[in-house]
Amino acid sequence: MCGIVAYVGYRQAFPVLLKGLKRLEYRGYDSSGIAIVHKNIEIHKKKGKVAELENMVKGKILNSLIGIGHTRWATHGEPNDTNAHPHLSKSGRIAMIHNGIIENYASLKQELLSKGYVFKSETDTEVLLNFIDDILDNNNCSLEEAVCVALKRVVGAYVIVLLDEENPDTLIAARKGSPLVIGIGKGEHFLASDASPIIEYTKEVVYINDYELAIIKSDELILKNLGNEKITPFVQQLDLELSAIEKGGYDHFMLKEIYEQPKTIYDCLRGRLDIAHEDIIMGGVQSHIEQLKNANRLIIIACGTSWHAGLIAEYIIEELCRIPVEVEYASEFRYRNPIINKGDVIFAVSQSGETADTLVAIERAKEQGAMIFGIINVVGSSISRVSHAGTYTHAGPEIGVASTKAFTAQLVVLTMIALKIAKEKQSISHGRFVELLHELNTVPSKVEKILSDISSIKAIAAKTSNANSFLYLGRGYNFPVALEGALKLKEISYIHAEGYPAAEMKHGPIALVDENLPVLFVATKDAYHEKVISNMQEINARKGRLIAVVTAGDQSVISLTKDLIQVPAADEIIAPILNIIPLQLLSYYIGVSRGLDVDRPRNLAKSVTVE
Ligand code: F6R
């Protein structure tokens, strides 16, 4: 977790860094800080959101053309001013920011304690910094050399950026396992965890690879490996507009991203859904089609919301392709001893492409010879680079911490992949294939229809915002939708919510039902519809507060509850993409009515780059 940003050039660094931190705040907001060099290194840092730091420095003269900034999601040490980054070395010569975890920090700390080092913070970052400082102190070497020596001893993940009082025109950065991108300007350079702080200054970027070190001045970028060999930077052009990372008139990024879904889904389908030729065009799938269609088993690895997308994909792929599918939490998969056989294919699903557990799980599967197919949103991210093949979801930057548009884009891409494999494998009839292509084509306009009238959702949000707990129920394709709806509510409103298969309710959760418990059914028309209606009646009989997402015009549900949210009719395979939209909105409006910061829910961060 954590966001890092750095600048060297001709502009005043502090405002550039502050703005950059605001863009990266989705990565963590426990504390933030900036170091600049004005004769000496000056560090300003504060517990809380970036706005707190901004208030603290109001009226101060912050003159410097170089600096480093950090927004923290706490791992080692509680969120407070002392544990906030940047940290200053014992000698006072170097300031450093860090994203990642130094796993062997305890032994390094012990070494330094025995040499008389005293630590101010509880962080692993201060340990690594003073380890570098100690090497510098005891050897007649440059900071760059000291960093290389230190990093060879480090176990864990990191991006670090160092500011050196003795060379106040140079930044030194290195990465392993956490993201770092460098923006190349004219007479200036920008460093950040992702491109969002850079995009308004330059579109030319270099993505730094693991075990690479960058030595950066305003007009020079030198890349080396830890063996001191120079590497030619590979400059890429960013395909991103500034408007994509701004709120564009919405109160929150989350709301903006929910409302963007007709467009993001359209973008996801564009160029791939070929209705005229009754085909799906996906280069990454086509080039590995033999392996995919002949797979003995597909294993979907993901976390959180992406895992829920994987669960829906399991139902779809097994139905259409007749290939067995397993869906694994990356955090479990990486530590057990999973059986991977020849002919198994791994689908790694991730919005950020940086989730540490997913990344390591992929490495484990790769070691056992599996083919890795990435389904990723962030272009150039770590998972996209370690996958053998894959496809992007094209949802654009997702800033709101709760995933919304990335989820629907994942569902669209996974459905298209399933259709393509099924077509090639001939496990689907031509008629059904074409029918589903047409269904997919109508999704953007159906989502637009849902978003055009959200009065029932707002009314239900107003009625239920004081609830202590919620139950979300669904069957078949709608069961993972219930799980995702419950996750959204927990994240955004801090109301306890549980997702469950509707039929399983009688095996336990029904004991929770009373007149205070909102029970939300995802009950659109599908093969299970009559069964779900029976489950709803069971709740009514126990006086639960029934809410239901239903197909527009469905008469069978009208007598069951007044709290209905209608969505357009859709094939059951496609329906989850529509059914989740009201649940995203419901949690958003409940969160807002409880006065919560829905874009930055407590304790969370957007990409979980620590295990
Ligand atoms: C929930 C949410 C998280 C992520 C999870 C995986 O709203 O955003 O549960 O889905 O951390 O992240 P990615 O998809 O980036 O691997």
PDB file of C-alpha atoms in Angstrom, residues 1-3 21 24-32 48-50 70-74 401 600 604-607:
ATOM      1  CA  MET A   1       0.000   0.000   0.000  1.00  0.00           C
ATOM      2  CA  CYS A   2       1.037   3.665   0.407  1.00  0.00           C
ATOM      3  CA  GLY A   3       1.499   6.220  -2.360  1.00  0.00           C
ATOM      4  CA  LEU A  21      -0.365  13.047  -2.900  1.00  0.00           C
ATOM      5  CA  LEU A  24      -2.566   9.017  -4.704  1.00  0.00           C
ATOM      6  CA  GLU A  25      -4.593   9.294  -1.524  1.00  0.00           C
ATOM      7  CA  TYR A  26      -6.743   6.335  -2.561  1.00  0.00           C
ATOM      8  CA  ARG A  27      -3.685   4.169  -1.808  1.00  0.00           C
ATOM      9  CA  GLY A  28      -3.639   5.105   1.874  1.00  0.00           C
ATOM     10  CA  TYR A  29      -4.623   8.014   4.080  1.00  0.00           C
ATOM     11  CA  ASP A  30      -3.357   7.278   7.568  1.00  0.00           C
ATOM     12  CA  SER A  31      -0.752  10.046   7.351  1.00  0.00           C
ATOM     13  CA  SER A  32       1.160  12.011   4.752  1.00  0.00           C
ATOM     14  CA  GLY A  48      -4.475  11.894   8.799  1.00  0.00           C
ATOM     15  CA  LYS A  49      -5.470  12.825   5.277  1.00  0.00           C
ATOM     16  CA  VAL A  50      -3.402  15.008   2.944  1.00  0.00           C
ATOM     17  CA  HIS A  70       4.280   9.915   0.813  1.00  0.00           C
ATOM     18  CA  THR A  71       0.751   8.984   1.786  1.00  0.00           C
ATOM     19  CA  ARG A  72       0.633   6.057   4.173  1.00  0.00           C
ATOM     20  CA  TRP A  73      -1.439   2.958   4.798  1.00  0.00           C
ATOM     21  CA  ALA A  74      -0.009   1.771   8.084  1.00  0.00           C
ATOM     22  CA  VAL A 401     -11.558   2.794  -2.944  1.00  0.00           C
ATOM     23  CA  ARG A 600     -11.782   6.895   1.589  1.00  0.00           C
ATOM     24  CA  LEU A 604      -8.884   0.550   3.599  1.00  0.00           C
ATOM     25  CA  ALA A 605      -6.653   1.346   0.663  1.00  0.00           C
ATOM     26  CA  LYS A 606      -7.175   0.868  -3.019  1.00  0.00           C
ATOM     27  CA  SER A 607      -4.406  -1.506  -3.902  1.00  0.00           C
TER      28      SER A 607
END
